[in-house]
Amino acid sequence: MIEGLYIHIPFCNTKCPYCDFVSFVNEDKSIIKKYIDTLKKELNLYLEKELNFRLKTIYFGGGTPSLIEPEYIKDLIEFIKNNIKHESSIEITVECNPETYRYQQFKILKDAKVNRISIGNQSFLKKNLQVLGRKHKPEDTIEMIYSAVDSGIDNINLDLIYAIPNQTTDELEFDLKRYTTLPITHISAYMLTAYENTVFGELVQNNRLTLPDEELSSKMFFLIDRFLEHNGFERYELSNWSKKGYQCKHNQGYWNHKEFLGIGVSAWSFIKNKRFGNEKNFQKYIDSLKENKLPISFEETLNDTEFEKEKIFLGLRTSRGIPKNIIKHEEKIVELQKNGYIKVLDDKISLTPRGLMVINQIVKFLID
Ligand code: SF4
């Protein structure tokens, strides 16, 4: 049963130096219309396959979905609702960048039954926004939050990036204080990573940029975790904290291994133990659909062992954890528990903050 639908909108105002998402700067408005039509075509091809849908969530991610006219998002939602079985309480999220939508646009989204937005704020300090290559001002985010709330959309996530070059823990604390005084329901906090094929990746490789070391990065993670837990937010996944009842249902679907379909350039899907991804090249994506072919460029089927391993990895990212009996070697659990990396409660294993910092090593240790 497919419960989640992800829609990738690849357009951005500028390319951030740390970003490894498929996105590009587009000046030509006519391309947007063409892209929306292509998304519908892609969906139609899936509908012909008579897949088993019962959508609980729709997620517009990017790129910057809020760069396109909200009417396009409304149009897509109507198209989906008219053609795909879905729950009446469906969660619909739109990612927004602070310098884009305001009240008028949010009102259109609200009419289209969008009930959640996720804002790419990253920091409230100009200095750190500059390092990250972000073009918005701290005030833009505040304006955006209050415009969304005024329009009736009050389930709001704010992204935070930490472990920024030269960032101090005092600066991070300043951000956390600011975040927790705003009317938001959710915070996604990501440690800055210098991915290959990004400007930051190249700079780090050439020793022209240094990221905070492991010790400082971990200290920042613990600070975030403690601060947010003391201020009404609960960590339910490695990078996600929410107020009670406001976990992101869409992302929970990924971590709970639910089936989802992704459409748009570079989007990923997971259906019937098969993971597949779309063309990353915009033109190839468009051309493939012009010929009525699904733009899939990669696919793999997970065997039982791979599926099990992935379940352990995804489960351990969450505070829910995994059933203890999935792990065959009791002595490994005892060792990790003794060293403060995991906790065992009601026959479930979950990672402590210390364990989350080395999740990859722990998963490897447990399944090898
Ligand atoms: S706005 Fe987001 S998607 Fe666009 S370049 Fe920056 S980080 Fe990447």
Tab-separated table of C-alpha atoms and ligand atoms in Angstrom:
chain	number	residue	atom	x	y	z
A	1	MET	CA	0.000	0.000	0.000
A	2	ILE	CA	1.495	3.345	-1.049
A	3	GLU	CA	0.946	5.839	1.760
A	4	GLY	CA	3.260	8.712	0.828
A	5	LEU	CA	3.718	10.823	-2.290
A	6	TYR	CA	6.827	12.985	-2.703
A	7	ILE	CA	6.916	15.668	-5.407
A	8	HIS	CA	10.260	17.224	-6.290
A	9	ILE	CA	10.297	20.870	-7.388
A	10	PRO	CA	13.896	21.471	-8.513
A	11	PHE	CA	13.973	25.272	-8.883
A	12	CYS	CA	15.977	27.580	-6.584
A	13	ASN	CA	16.861	31.280	-6.436
A	14	THR	CA	20.547	30.469	-5.981
A	15	LYS	CA	22.565	27.329	-5.402
A	16	CYS	CA	23.732	27.041	-1.779
A	17	PRO	CA	27.367	25.905	-1.526
A	18	TYR	CA	26.593	22.914	0.724
A	19	CYS	CA	23.576	21.633	-1.208
A	20	ASP	CA	23.647	18.235	-2.881
A	21	PHE	CA	19.959	18.132	-3.836
A	22	VAL	CA	19.076	18.210	-7.492
A	23	SER	CA	18.125	21.836	-7.957
A	24	PHE	CA	18.980	24.593	-10.355
A	25	VAL	CA	18.485	28.289	-10.851
A	26	ASN	CA	15.788	28.883	-13.398
A	27	GLU	CA	14.823	32.243	-14.888
A	28	ASP	CA	12.423	30.944	-17.492
A	29	LYS	CA	8.856	30.853	-16.132
A	30	SER	CA	7.571	28.793	-19.068
A	31	ILE	CA	9.666	25.853	-17.856
A	32	ILE	CA	7.661	25.702	-14.638
A	33	LYS	CA	4.377	25.166	-16.463
A	34	LYS	CA	6.011	22.515	-18.623
A	35	TYR	CA	7.399	20.803	-15.525
A	36	ILE	CA	4.004	20.716	-13.765
A	37	ASP	CA	2.422	19.147	-16.862
A	38	THR	CA	5.236	16.595	-16.941
A	39	LEU	CA	4.645	15.709	-13.278
A	40	LYS	CA	1.000	15.021	-14.090
A	41	LYS	CA	2.037	12.863	-17.004
A	42	GLU	CA	4.354	10.874	-14.749
A	43	LEU	CA	1.554	10.371	-12.235
A	44	ASN	CA	-0.783	9.239	-15.002
A	45	LEU	CA	1.718	6.586	-16.062
A	46	TYR	CA	1.734	5.250	-12.496
A	47	LEU	CA	-2.057	5.341	-12.373
A	48	GLU	CA	-2.178	3.107	-15.458
A	49	LYS	CA	-0.222	0.530	-13.447
A	50	GLU	CA	-3.090	0.256	-10.977
A	51	LEU	CA	-0.885	0.482	-7.925
A	52	ASN	CA	-2.412	0.176	-4.499
A	53	PHE	CA	-2.668	3.736	-3.125
A	54	ARG	CA	-4.095	5.062	0.086
A	55	LEU	CA	-2.241	8.312	0.584
A	56	LYS	CA	-1.723	9.601	4.085
A	57	THR	CA	0.813	12.243	3.114
A	58	ILE	CA	1.902	14.444	0.227
A	59	TYR	CA	5.220	16.265	0.451
A	60	PHE	CA	6.388	19.023	-1.909
A	61	GLY	CA	10.169	19.165	-1.519
A	62	GLY	CA	13.018	20.572	-3.473
A	63	GLY	CA	14.625	22.688	-4.581
A	64	THR	CA	12.285	25.432	-3.464
A	65	PRO	CA	8.609	24.579	-4.001
A	66	SER	CA	7.646	28.072	-2.807
A	67	LEU	CA	9.374	29.559	-5.855
A	68	ILE	CA	6.537	28.420	-8.087
A	69	GLU	CA	3.123	30.087	-8.101
A	70	PRO	CA	0.972	28.549	-5.326
A	71	GLU	CA	-1.757	27.973	-7.912
A	72	TYR	CA	0.460	25.277	-9.460
A	73	ILE	CA	0.677	23.489	-6.113
A	74	LYS	CA	-3.085	23.829	-5.689
A	75	ASP	CA	-3.639	22.455	-9.166
A	76	LEU	CA	-1.403	19.439	-8.461
A	77	ILE	CA	-3.136	18.713	-5.168
A	78	GLU	CA	-6.540	18.797	-6.866
A	79	PHE	CA	-5.259	16.518	-9.606
A	80	ILE	CA	-3.939	14.044	-7.007
A	81	LYS	CA	-7.072	14.136	-4.889
A	82	ASN	CA	-9.300	13.609	-7.938
A	83	ASN	CA	-7.307	10.621	-9.142
A	84	ILE	CA	-5.723	8.876	-6.163
A	85	LYS	CA	-7.298	7.249	-3.136
A	86	HIS	CA	-6.327	9.211	-0.033
A	87	GLU	CA	-7.274	9.644	3.591
A	88	SER	CA	-9.419	12.633	4.515
A	89	SER	CA	-6.895	13.617	7.216
A	90	ILE	CA	-4.032	13.671	4.714
A	91	GLU	CA	-0.921	15.632	5.758
A	92	ILE	CA	0.217	17.974	2.977
A	93	THR	CA	3.580	19.683	3.442
A	94	VAL	CA	5.198	22.357	1.289
A	95	GLU	CA	8.852	23.325	1.745
A	96	CYS	CA	9.306	27.097	1.626
A	97	ASN	CA	12.262	29.438	1.581
A	98	PRO	CA	11.907	32.490	3.869
A	99	GLU	CA	12.085	35.147	1.132
A	100	THR	CA	9.161	33.752	-0.872
A	101	TYR	CA	5.511	33.206	0.164
A	102	ARG	CA	3.485	35.528	2.367
A	103	TYR	CA	-0.173	35.711	3.453
A	104	GLN	CA	-1.722	35.787	-0.054
A	105	GLN	CA	0.164	32.726	-1.225
A	106	PHE	CA	-0.413	30.827	2.018
A	107	LYS	CA	-4.132	31.542	1.754
A	108	ILE	CA	-4.131	29.781	-1.618
A	109	LEU	CA	-2.247	26.840	-0.103
A	110	LYS	CA	-4.662	26.743	2.819
A	111	ASP	CA	-7.593	26.605	0.365
A	112	ALA	CA	-5.816	23.698	-1.305
A	113	LYS	CA	-5.743	21.940	2.106
A	114	VAL	CA	-2.013	22.314	2.687
A	115	ASN	CA	-1.687	21.893	6.458
A	116	ARG	CA	2.062	21.929	7.080
A	117	ILE	CA	5.000	24.010	5.878
A	118	SER	CA	8.706	23.500	6.345
A	119	ILE	CA	10.866	26.615	6.254
A	120	GLY	CA	14.538	26.547	5.232
A	121	ASN	CA	15.675	29.070	7.835
A	122	GLN	CA	18.945	27.407	8.980
A	123	SER	CA	20.008	30.210	11.368
A	124	PHE	CA	18.927	33.598	12.716
A	125	LEU	CA	22.462	34.961	12.627
A	126	LYS	CA	23.408	36.979	9.558
A	127	LYS	CA	27.002	35.846	9.879
A	128	ASN	CA	26.091	32.162	9.639
A	129	LEU	CA	23.510	32.721	6.910
A	130	GLN	CA	26.283	34.351	4.929
A	131	VAL	CA	28.667	31.427	5.439
A	132	LEU	CA	25.909	29.092	4.252
A	133	GLY	CA	25.328	31.236	1.181
A	134	ARG	CA	21.715	31.866	2.127
A	135	LYS	CA	20.192	34.980	0.607
A	136	HIS	CA	17.365	35.600	3.060
A	137	LYS	CA	17.422	37.809	6.143
A	138	PRO	CA	16.406	36.639	9.642
A	139	GLU	CA	13.358	38.968	9.461
A	140	ASP	CA	12.116	37.141	6.349
A	141	THR	CA	11.614	33.958	8.344
A	142	ILE	CA	9.726	35.759	11.112
A	143	GLU	CA	7.463	37.405	8.534
A	144	MET	CA	6.896	34.086	6.817
A	145	ILE	CA	5.970	32.290	10.040
A	146	TYR	CA	3.410	34.903	11.066
A	147	SER	CA	1.920	35.130	7.549
A	148	ALA	CA	1.445	31.364	7.512
A	149	VAL	CA	-0.145	31.379	10.969
A	150	ASP	CA	-2.467	34.255	9.929
A	151	SER	CA	-3.564	32.274	6.888
A	152	GLY	CA	-4.459	29.304	9.105
A	153	ILE	CA	-1.398	27.112	8.486
A	154	ASP	CA	0.053	26.679	11.950
A	155	ASN	CA	1.902	23.361	11.714
A	156	ILE	CA	5.342	24.751	10.941
A	157	ASN	CA	8.779	23.180	10.778
A	158	LEU	CA	11.893	25.328	10.915
A	159	ASP	CA	15.159	23.859	9.611
A	160	LEU	CA	18.338	24.523	11.563
A	161	ILE	CA	21.897	23.849	10.445
A	162	TYR	CA	24.655	23.429	13.025
A	163	ALA	CA	28.394	22.723	12.975
A	164	ILE	CA	28.854	25.644	10.564
A	165	PRO	CA	32.491	26.743	10.029
A	166	ASN	CA	33.557	28.990	12.964
A	167	GLN	CA	30.190	28.671	14.691
A	168	THR	CA	30.350	28.811	18.490
A	169	THR	CA	28.075	27.052	20.968
A	170	ASP	CA	26.911	30.507	22.141
A	171	GLU	CA	25.754	31.272	18.605
A	172	LEU	CA	23.923	27.972	18.474
A	173	GLU	CA	22.289	28.721	21.798
A	174	PHE	CA	21.186	32.101	20.460
A	175	ASP	CA	19.494	30.320	17.563
A	176	LEU	CA	17.842	27.762	19.814
A	177	LYS	CA	16.441	30.496	22.074
A	178	ARG	CA	15.036	32.296	19.041
A	179	TYR	CA	13.567	29.104	17.578
A	180	THR	CA	11.796	28.115	20.775
A	181	THR	CA	10.092	31.487	21.235
A	182	LEU	CA	8.381	31.285	17.845
A	183	PRO	CA	4.972	29.717	17.136
A	184	ILE	CA	6.365	26.604	15.465
A	185	THR	CA	5.655	22.916	16.053
A	186	HIS	CA	8.725	21.165	14.692
A	187	ILE	CA	12.478	21.631	14.295
A	188	SER	CA	14.730	19.688	11.939
A	189	ALA	CA	18.362	20.211	12.927
A	190	TYR	CA	21.018	18.978	10.527
A	191	MET	CA	24.752	18.817	11.069
A	192	LEU	CA	26.466	20.557	8.159
A	193	THR	CA	28.052	18.019	5.845
A	194	ALA	CA	30.471	18.846	3.040
A	195	TYR	CA	29.156	16.462	0.399
A	196	GLU	CA	31.222	15.539	-2.614
A	197	ASN	CA	30.323	17.502	-5.733
A	198	THR	CA	29.324	20.579	-3.765
A	199	VAL	CA	31.271	23.820	-3.396
A	200	PHE	CA	31.849	23.060	0.304
A	201	GLY	CA	32.962	19.520	-0.538
A	202	GLU	CA	35.596	20.878	-2.888
A	203	LEU	CA	36.761	23.575	-0.465
A	204	VAL	CA	37.147	21.076	2.375
A	205	GLN	CA	39.019	18.690	0.127
A	206	ASN	CA	41.432	21.456	-0.846
A	207	ASN	CA	41.866	22.529	2.792
A	208	ARG	CA	40.294	25.895	2.108
A	209	LEU	CA	37.401	25.333	4.493
A	210	THR	CA	37.374	23.582	7.862
A	211	LEU	CA	34.268	22.210	9.494
A	212	PRO	CA	34.049	21.920	13.294
A	213	ASP	CA	35.692	18.716	14.547
A	214	GLU	CA	33.789	15.704	15.837
A	215	GLU	CA	34.058	16.766	19.461
A	216	LEU	CA	32.528	20.203	18.873
A	217	SER	CA	29.881	18.823	16.506
A	218	SER	CA	28.805	16.257	19.124
A	219	LYS	CA	28.770	18.954	21.801
A	220	MET	CA	26.442	20.977	19.579
A	221	PHE	CA	24.151	18.001	19.032
A	222	PHE	CA	23.908	17.400	22.793
A	223	LEU	CA	23.222	21.098	23.331
A	224	ILE	CA	20.391	21.047	20.780
A	225	ASP	CA	18.917	17.872	22.234
A	226	ARG	CA	19.012	19.124	25.825
A	227	PHE	CA	17.797	22.611	24.986
A	228	LEU	CA	14.867	21.465	22.897
A	229	GLU	CA	13.811	18.741	25.332
A	230	HIS	CA	13.717	21.433	28.064
A	231	ASN	CA	11.660	23.724	25.909
A	232	GLY	CA	8.721	21.565	24.909
A	233	PHE	CA	10.158	19.652	21.973
A	234	GLU	CA	10.691	15.902	21.900
A	235	ARG	CA	13.310	14.170	19.741
A	236	TYR	CA	11.668	11.423	17.721
A	237	GLU	CA	14.415	10.941	15.134
A	238	LEU	CA	18.120	11.680	14.840
A	239	SER	CA	17.536	15.140	13.314
A	240	ASN	CA	13.929	15.856	14.251
A	241	TRP	CA	12.205	17.313	17.297
A	242	SER	CA	8.530	18.175	17.583
A	243	LYS	CA	5.904	19.369	19.994
A	244	LYS	CA	3.601	16.597	21.168
A	245	GLY	CA	1.488	15.246	18.305
A	246	TYR	CA	3.338	17.164	15.589
A	247	GLN	CA	5.779	14.585	14.240
A	248	CYS	CA	6.074	14.736	10.463
A	249	LYS	CA	3.911	11.850	9.221
A	250	HIS	CA	5.545	11.852	5.816
A	251	ASN	CA	9.073	11.336	7.093
A	252	GLN	CA	7.848	8.803	9.621
A	253	GLY	CA	6.642	6.784	6.651
A	254	TYR	CA	10.243	6.616	5.362
A	255	TRP	CA	11.637	5.528	8.735
A	256	ASN	CA	8.871	2.971	9.224
A	257	HIS	CA	9.607	1.477	5.819
A	258	LYS	CA	6.212	2.309	4.366
A	259	GLU	CA	5.791	2.339	0.600
A	260	PHE	CA	6.038	5.725	-1.067
A	261	LEU	CA	6.112	7.087	-4.580
A	262	GLY	CA	8.356	9.971	-5.596
A	263	ILE	CA	7.770	11.942	-8.766
A	264	GLY	CA	9.816	14.636	-10.437
A	265	VAL	CA	13.418	14.891	-11.477
A	266	SER	CA	15.710	12.827	-9.171
A	267	ALA	CA	12.842	11.631	-6.925
A	268	TRP	CA	13.094	8.267	-5.140
A	269	SER	CA	10.416	5.646	-4.546
A	270	PHE	CA	10.080	2.491	-2.483
A	271	ILE	CA	7.399	0.048	-3.570
A	272	LYS	CA	7.195	-3.709	-2.969
A	273	ASN	CA	10.764	-4.033	-1.662
A	274	LYS	CA	12.010	-2.201	-4.738
A	275	ARG	CA	13.811	1.109	-4.468
A	276	PHE	CA	14.062	3.179	-7.602
A	277	GLY	CA	15.163	6.664	-8.561
A	278	ASN	CA	14.378	9.057	-11.380
A	279	GLU	CA	16.723	10.721	-13.845
A	280	LYS	CA	18.764	13.481	-12.220
A	281	ASN	CA	19.202	15.282	-15.502
A	282	PHE	CA	16.319	17.689	-16.091
A	283	GLN	CA	16.232	17.361	-19.869
A	284	LYS	CA	16.465	13.564	-19.778
A	285	TYR	CA	13.631	13.492	-17.262
A	286	ILE	CA	11.427	15.655	-19.530
A	287	ASP	CA	12.400	13.746	-22.710
A	288	SER	CA	11.642	10.374	-21.173
A	289	LEU	CA	8.120	11.423	-20.259
A	290	LYS	CA	7.646	13.038	-23.664
A	291	GLU	CA	8.043	9.508	-25.012
A	292	ASN	CA	5.577	8.213	-22.407
A	293	LYS	CA	8.317	6.349	-20.565
A	294	LEU	CA	8.829	6.457	-16.810
A	295	PRO	CA	12.069	8.384	-16.182
A	296	ILE	CA	13.595	5.723	-13.901
A	297	SER	CA	17.378	5.584	-14.085
A	298	PHE	CA	18.167	3.300	-11.147
A	299	GLU	CA	16.451	0.451	-9.381
A	300	GLU	CA	17.303	-2.274	-6.897
A	301	THR	CA	15.326	-4.940	-5.119
A	302	LEU	CA	16.170	-5.487	-1.486
A	303	ASN	CA	16.544	-9.122	-0.458
A	304	ASP	CA	15.393	-10.211	3.004
A	305	THR	CA	18.785	-9.574	4.640
A	306	GLU	CA	19.145	-6.117	3.098
A	307	PHE	CA	15.581	-5.302	4.083
A	308	GLU	CA	16.258	-6.395	7.665
A	309	LYS	CA	19.493	-4.344	7.817
A	310	GLU	CA	17.733	-1.278	6.536
A	311	LYS	CA	14.964	-1.744	9.070
A	312	ILE	CA	17.566	-1.786	11.848
A	313	PHE	CA	19.288	1.332	10.522
A	314	LEU	CA	16.068	3.291	10.038
A	315	GLY	CA	14.560	2.066	13.317
A	316	LEU	CA	17.633	3.084	15.296
A	317	ARG	CA	17.431	6.609	13.918
A	318	THR	CA	14.106	6.953	15.727
A	319	SER	CA	13.385	7.217	19.449
A	320	ARG	CA	10.949	4.302	18.976
A	321	GLY	CA	13.968	2.071	18.282
A	322	ILE	CA	13.817	-1.583	17.216
A	323	PRO	CA	12.588	-4.801	18.853
A	324	LYS	CA	15.414	-6.335	20.852
A	325	ASN	CA	14.891	-9.776	19.363
A	326	ILE	CA	15.948	-8.626	15.851
A	327	ILE	CA	19.542	-8.577	17.106
A	328	LYS	CA	20.922	-12.063	17.187
A	329	HIS	CA	23.862	-11.432	19.536
A	330	GLU	CA	22.742	-10.563	23.060
A	331	GLU	CA	26.349	-9.886	24.130
A	332	LYS	CA	26.617	-6.991	21.659
A	333	ILE	CA	23.554	-5.372	23.196
A	334	VAL	CA	25.044	-5.764	26.679
A	335	GLU	CA	28.323	-4.201	25.572
A	336	LEU	CA	26.667	-1.201	23.913
A	337	GLN	CA	24.403	-0.680	26.890
A	338	LYS	CA	27.340	-0.841	29.300
A	339	ASN	CA	29.123	1.879	27.304
A	340	GLY	CA	26.104	4.165	27.217
A	341	TYR	CA	25.334	3.906	23.508
A	342	ILE	CA	21.939	2.246	23.760
A	343	LYS	CA	19.093	1.869	26.184
A	344	VAL	CA	16.822	-1.134	26.449
A	345	LEU	CA	13.251	-0.617	27.546
A	346	ASP	CA	10.270	-2.958	27.190
A	347	ASP	CA	12.219	-5.257	24.876
A	348	LYS	CA	13.050	-2.367	22.567
A	349	ILE	CA	16.482	-0.993	21.826
A	350	SER	CA	17.010	2.682	21.075
A	351	LEU	CA	20.107	4.848	20.831
A	352	THR	CA	21.132	7.358	23.462
A	353	PRO	CA	22.312	10.797	22.211
A	354	ARG	CA	25.849	9.415	22.508
A	355	GLY	CA	24.900	6.429	20.361
A	356	LEU	CA	23.188	8.601	17.760
A	357	MET	CA	26.491	10.382	17.151
A	358	VAL	CA	28.024	7.088	15.968
A	359	ILE	CA	24.939	5.424	14.539
A	360	ASN	CA	26.721	4.018	11.473
A	361	GLN	CA	29.362	2.231	13.544
A	362	ILE	CA	26.714	0.869	15.908
A	363	VAL	CA	24.559	-0.512	13.113
A	364	LYS	CA	27.635	-2.139	11.556
A	365	PHE	CA	28.623	-3.653	14.920
A	366	LEU	CA	25.115	-5.015	15.500
A	367	ILE	CA	24.555	-6.607	12.116
A	368	ASP	CA	28.001	-7.825	11.140
B	1	SF4	S1	17.559	26.490	-1.253
B	1	SF4	FE1	17.660	24.350	-0.518
B	1	SF4	S2	17.492	23.094	-2.355
B	1	SF4	FE2	17.956	25.182	-3.026
B	1	SF4	S3	20.156	25.236	-3.266
B	1	SF4	FE3	19.727	25.953	-1.191
B	1	SF4	S4	19.772	24.113	0.097
B	1	SF4	FE4	19.647	23.427	-2.029
